[in-house]
Amino acid sequence: MTLFLEQIVNGLVLGGIYALIAVGYTMVYGVIQLINFAHGEIFMFGAYFTFLCLAVLKFPLWLAVLASILLCALMGVVIDLIAYRPLRNAPRLSALITAIGISLILQNLARMIWGAEPRRDLANAKSAFLSQTVIIPGGAQLSYLDLSIIILAILLMVGLNRLISLTRIGKAMRACAQDKMAASLMGIDTNRVIGATFAIGSALGAVAGIMVGMRETIEPTMGYYKGVAAFAAAVLGGIGNITGAMLGGVVLGIAEVLGAGYISSGYRVAISYILMILVIVFRPAGLLGRASAKRA
Amino acid sequence: MKEPVLVLDQVHASYGNIKAVKGISLTIKSDEMACLIGANGAGKSTTLMLISGILKPQQGTIWFQGQSLEGVTSEKRVQMGISQVPEGRHIFPEMTVLENLELGAYRRRDKIEIKQDLEQTFTLFPQLKERGQQRGGTLSGGEQQMLAIGRAMMSRPKLLLLDEPSLGLAPLIVEQIFEIIQQINQVGTTVLLVEQNAHLALMVTDHGYVMETGKITIEGESKELIADQRIREAYLGE
């Protein structure tokens, strides 16, 4: 029982991380119908930027984290500006291939600068406070870091939901996702809204990257592996649907941990693909997606 | 003589190699209600998109209240007072009626007056008030058209562009909507109406332009055009 509970908690932690990355995929898809394959690399840079700020610039941890989040937001906006905006009216395949190209460039850039070997710098740099553990009812052990990840993920998801549903920029985002031409006729600067979408998605991805960096190791391929799983989570929830991406992330996180624990740890990565394939076969619009998700 | 609100001077536009608008010129005077009629594909909607700044002209100039619109973004044009109700209504289907209307006022910051205008919109379209929290996509065609007009009015336009507001609606609803359009015009909004229903358009407007394959071929007072033999034959089915 304790083991099961521990698995569930681990699944929630992983799920929270997937959810944070998945909303970035789904938000961008929602406004410009592009699978931004470079999103996983932004997540990876979130970890590396923090490492850079800590090791080279000697920032305190909180400042390094903040700087990294801002840098990643900026990075998302710049990628959109130079790589995707010129292709806004081009066939969708062109933008998709460009996204894959950007992903490869960024991944190899990280390898060039920081080397391919996994680093534990972030895991070592986390404060003693985060390394403490707490016993939760049921007997499972939970580190403060994992607890913080779960809480922070929930807070950010609630915050994002409120931003999307209540604020001016959130309404503009939804308007752009539903009908870009009508949004322009309302006086909405669609390019700015798309930029804001990239910034917010990238910032959340950076948060996830920093969390993973503290929990595991940082390496240039981390964005690829976690990115694919998070993309599967976005598809699972219904691509373009933000609540769906959150749900998909949590479902996938728990499924992956339970699968690894009770079937075989070798199947860990396969589980996200299997789940994605099952959803595509049996519920193509995703858990929360509408069948009529495609809008003109 | 009233001053012109909108002037198009030898405007050309095309989609790729296809020339959609071939040097049109027109003048819309302040407070008047004008119409642009013609067959499908004549370039009427393209003309409205040029005025709204969604499309850019290749040649020629558009003037709004004496100011050239060259290089002015579509967002800025909304702020200057140009608002469009696009063909097919294009309401936001997943947003509530209220949110749709609020987005019409996206460029405005005067919260109190936005509230007042919202109330005014509901007086104009009482059906919309009942459906305030309903998603736009669940409304009937007529209600969606009303929502699209109400939404466009929320930006407090000086010039309202209407693209085929009668399209796909029952005659009774069309009558209701055209009465409201006339009301909007009477309280001081200049209106440019694009319609395939030439008879209806000429009945309610002061001035008319006839467009054929990207050019304006006939123009004049609407009541004169309605009697014009060429128009009677080509557009009124006589």
PDB file of N, CA and C in Angstrom, chain A residues 165 168 171-172 174-175 178-179 181-189 193 290 295, chain B residues 49 52 54 75 78 84 86 90 92-95 99 102-104 106-107 109 151:
ATOM      1  N   SER A 165      -9.217  32.864 -18.840  1.00  0.00           N
ATOM      2  CA  SER A 165     -10.656  33.111 -18.864  1.00  0.00           C
ATOM      3  C   SER A 165     -11.029  34.530 -18.470  1.00  0.00           C
ATOM      4  N   ARG A 168      -7.745  40.456 -20.145  1.00  0.00           N
ATOM      5  CA  ARG A 168      -7.843  40.992 -21.496  1.00  0.00           C
ATOM      6  C   ARG A 168      -6.991  40.182 -22.465  1.00  0.00           C
ATOM      7  N   LYS A 171      -8.524  36.733 -23.032  1.00  0.00           N
ATOM      8  CA  LYS A 171      -9.663  36.775 -23.956  1.00  0.00           C
ATOM      9  C   LYS A 171      -9.168  36.947 -25.391  1.00  0.00           C
ATOM     10  N   ALA A 172      -8.158  37.778 -25.554  1.00  0.00           N
ATOM     11  CA  ALA A 172      -7.603  37.983 -26.894  1.00  0.00           C
ATOM     12  C   ALA A 172      -7.009  36.676 -27.432  1.00  0.00           C
ATOM     13  N   ARG A 174      -7.991  33.603 -26.654  1.00  0.00           N
ATOM     14  CA  ARG A 174      -9.087  32.726 -27.058  1.00  0.00           C
ATOM     15  C   ARG A 174      -9.696  33.202 -28.367  1.00  0.00           C
ATOM     16  N   ALA A 175      -9.814  34.516 -28.513  1.00  0.00           N
ATOM     17  CA  ALA A 175     -10.378  35.052 -29.753  1.00  0.00           C
ATOM     18  C   ALA A 175      -9.502  34.654 -30.944  1.00  0.00           C
ATOM     19  N   GLN A 178      -9.937  31.051 -31.852  1.00  0.00           N
ATOM     20  CA  GLN A 178     -11.213  30.678 -32.460  1.00  0.00           C
ATOM     21  C   GLN A 178     -11.414  31.260 -33.847  1.00  0.00           C
ATOM     22  N   ASP A 179     -10.932  32.455 -34.067  1.00  0.00           N
ATOM     23  CA  ASP A 179     -11.159  33.094 -35.371  1.00  0.00           C
ATOM     24  C   ASP A 179     -10.194  34.275 -35.516  1.00  0.00           C
ATOM     25  N   MET A 181      -9.234  36.048 -38.116  1.00  0.00           N
ATOM     26  CA  MET A 181      -9.656  37.200 -38.916  1.00  0.00           C
ATOM     27  C   MET A 181     -10.595  38.093 -38.102  1.00  0.00           C
ATOM     28  N   ALA A 182     -11.557  37.461 -37.425  1.00  0.00           N
ATOM     29  CA  ALA A 182     -12.485  38.239 -36.604  1.00  0.00           C
ATOM     30  C   ALA A 182     -11.720  38.958 -35.494  1.00  0.00           C
ATOM     31  N   ALA A 183     -10.711  38.297 -34.938  1.00  0.00           N
ATOM     32  CA  ALA A 183      -9.917  38.929 -33.886  1.00  0.00           C
ATOM     33  C   ALA A 183      -9.255  40.201 -34.413  1.00  0.00           C
ATOM     34  N   SER A 184      -8.714  40.141 -35.630  1.00  0.00           N
ATOM     35  CA  SER A 184      -8.111  41.330 -36.232  1.00  0.00           C
ATOM     36  C   SER A 184      -9.153  42.432 -36.402  1.00  0.00           C
ATOM     37  N   LEU A 185     -10.355  42.048 -36.805  1.00  0.00           N
ATOM     38  CA  LEU A 185     -11.405  43.048 -37.007  1.00  0.00           C
ATOM     39  C   LEU A 185     -11.846  43.692 -35.694  1.00  0.00           C
ATOM     40  N   MET A 186     -11.589  43.006 -34.566  1.00  0.00           N
ATOM     41  CA  MET A 186     -11.903  43.591 -33.258  1.00  0.00           C
ATOM     42  C   MET A 186     -10.814  44.576 -32.823  1.00  0.00           C
ATOM     43  N   GLY A 187      -9.733  44.643 -33.606  1.00  0.00           N
ATOM     44  CA  GLY A 187      -8.635  45.515 -33.230  1.00  0.00           C
ATOM     45  C   GLY A 187      -7.586  44.806 -32.394  1.00  0.00           C
ATOM     46  N   ILE A 188      -7.617  43.471 -32.407  1.00  0.00           N
ATOM     47  CA  ILE A 188      -6.610  42.712 -31.666  1.00  0.00           C
ATOM     48  C   ILE A 188      -5.373  42.547 -32.545  1.00  0.00           C
ATOM     49  N   ASP A 189      -4.204  42.887 -32.005  1.00  0.00           N
ATOM     50  CA  ASP A 189      -2.960  42.706 -32.735  1.00  0.00           C
ATOM     51  C   ASP A 189      -2.577  41.228 -32.605  1.00  0.00           C
ATOM     52  N   VAL A 193      -0.470  38.883 -29.710  1.00  0.00           N
ATOM     53  CA  VAL A 193      -1.116  37.844 -28.902  1.00  0.00           C
ATOM     54  C   VAL A 193      -0.377  36.519 -29.071  1.00  0.00           C
ATOM     55  N   ARG A 290     -13.181  18.625 -28.489  1.00  0.00           N
ATOM     56  CA  ARG A 290     -14.449  18.464 -29.188  1.00  0.00           C
ATOM     57  C   ARG A 290     -14.178  17.823 -30.532  1.00  0.00           C
ATOM     58  N   ARG A 295     -11.532  24.546 -36.516  1.00  0.00           N
ATOM     59  CA  ARG A 295     -12.343  25.722 -36.844  1.00  0.00           C
ATOM     60  C   ARG A 295     -11.669  26.524 -37.933  1.00  0.00           C
TER      61      ARG A 295
ATOM     62  N   MET B  49     -12.368  44.392 -46.952  1.00  0.00           N
ATOM     63  CA  MET B  49     -11.154  43.942 -46.270  1.00  0.00           C
ATOM     64  C   MET B  49     -10.005  44.941 -46.477  1.00  0.00           C
ATOM     65  N   SER B  52     -10.745  47.757 -44.053  1.00  0.00           N
ATOM     66  CA  SER B  52     -10.435  47.361 -42.671  1.00  0.00           C
ATOM     67  C   SER B  52      -8.947  47.116 -42.447  1.00  0.00           C
ATOM     68  N   ILE B  54      -7.268  44.438 -43.449  1.00  0.00           N
ATOM     69  CA  ILE B  54      -6.909  43.015 -43.396  1.00  0.00           C
ATOM     70  C   ILE B  54      -6.112  42.674 -44.660  1.00  0.00           C
ATOM     71  N   GLU B  75      -5.592  47.144 -36.451  1.00  0.00           N
ATOM     72  CA  GLU B  75      -5.930  47.483 -35.063  1.00  0.00           C
ATOM     73  C   GLU B  75      -6.161  48.985 -34.916  1.00  0.00           C
ATOM     74  N   VAL B  78      -9.449  50.220 -36.297  1.00  0.00           N
ATOM     75  CA  VAL B  78     -10.596  50.019 -35.405  1.00  0.00           C
ATOM     76  C   VAL B  78     -10.650  51.181 -34.421  1.00  0.00           C
ATOM     77  N   GLN B  84     -16.053  46.472 -38.819  1.00  0.00           N
ATOM     78  CA  GLN B  84     -16.660  45.651 -39.861  1.00  0.00           C
ATOM     79  C   GLN B  84     -17.432  44.460 -39.287  1.00  0.00           C
ATOM     80  N   PRO B  86     -18.158  41.074 -40.664  1.00  0.00           N
ATOM     81  CA  PRO B  86     -17.733  40.319 -41.845  1.00  0.00           C
ATOM     82  C   PRO B  86     -18.813  39.362 -42.356  1.00  0.00           C
ATOM     83  N   HIS B  90     -18.803  35.490 -38.382  1.00  0.00           N
ATOM     84  CA  HIS B  90     -17.531  35.306 -37.661  1.00  0.00           C
ATOM     85  C   HIS B  90     -17.584  35.695 -36.202  1.00  0.00           C
ATOM     86  N   PHE B  92     -17.270  34.635 -32.198  1.00  0.00           N
ATOM     87  CA  PHE B  92     -16.387  33.659 -31.546  1.00  0.00           C
ATOM     88  C   PHE B  92     -17.263  32.566 -30.943  1.00  0.00           C
ATOM     89  N   PRO B  93     -17.250  31.365 -31.532  1.00  0.00           N
ATOM     90  CA  PRO B  93     -18.256  30.358 -31.177  1.00  0.00           C
ATOM     91  C   PRO B  93     -18.145  29.819 -29.754  1.00  0.00           C
ATOM     92  N   GLU B  94     -16.914  29.776 -29.221  1.00  0.00           N
ATOM     93  CA  GLU B  94     -16.719  29.183 -27.896  1.00  0.00           C
ATOM     94  C   GLU B  94     -16.801  30.218 -26.779  1.00  0.00           C
ATOM     95  N   MET B  95     -17.047  31.462 -27.138  1.00  0.00           N
ATOM     96  CA  MET B  95     -17.121  32.487 -26.101  1.00  0.00           C
ATOM     97  C   MET B  95     -18.574  32.890 -25.901  1.00  0.00           C
ATOM     98  N   GLU B  99     -18.957  37.952 -23.718  1.00  0.00           N
ATOM     99  CA  GLU B  99     -17.528  38.045 -24.063  1.00  0.00           C
ATOM    100  C   GLU B  99     -17.341  38.520 -25.496  1.00  0.00           C
ATOM    101  N   GLU B 102     -17.835  42.175 -25.416  1.00  0.00           N
ATOM    102  CA  GLU B 102     -16.702  42.845 -24.764  1.00  0.00           C
ATOM    103  C   GLU B 102     -15.507  42.941 -25.707  1.00  0.00           C
ATOM    104  N   LEU B 103     -15.319  41.896 -26.512  1.00  0.00           N
ATOM    105  CA  LEU B 103     -14.191  41.935 -27.448  1.00  0.00           C
ATOM    106  C   LEU B 103     -14.382  43.017 -28.505  1.00  0.00           C
ATOM    107  N   GLY B 104     -15.642  43.351 -28.781  1.00  0.00           N
ATOM    108  CA  GLY B 104     -15.896  44.454 -29.708  1.00  0.00           C
ATOM    109  C   GLY B 104     -15.308  45.755 -29.189  1.00  0.00           C
ATOM    110  N   TYR B 106     -12.532  45.938 -27.483  1.00  0.00           N
ATOM    111  CA  TYR B 106     -11.159  45.592 -27.113  1.00  0.00           C
ATOM    112  C   TYR B 106     -10.212  46.794 -27.099  1.00  0.00           C
ATOM    113  N   ARG B 107     -10.393  47.711 -28.042  1.00  0.00           N
ATOM    114  CA  ARG B 107      -9.484  48.858 -28.156  1.00  0.00           C
ATOM    115  C   ARG B 107      -9.825  49.997 -27.205  1.00  0.00           C
ATOM    116  N   ARG B 109     -10.734  51.823 -23.464  1.00  0.00           N
ATOM    117  CA  ARG B 109     -10.327  51.698 -22.064  1.00  0.00           C
ATOM    118  C   ARG B 109     -11.348  52.339 -21.124  1.00  0.00           C
ATOM    119  N   ARG B 151     -21.546  43.567 -31.667  1.00  0.00           N
ATOM    120  CA  ARG B 151     -20.118  43.513 -31.361  1.00  0.00           C
ATOM    121  C   ARG B 151     -19.357  44.602 -32.114  1.00  0.00           C
TER     122      ARG B 151
END
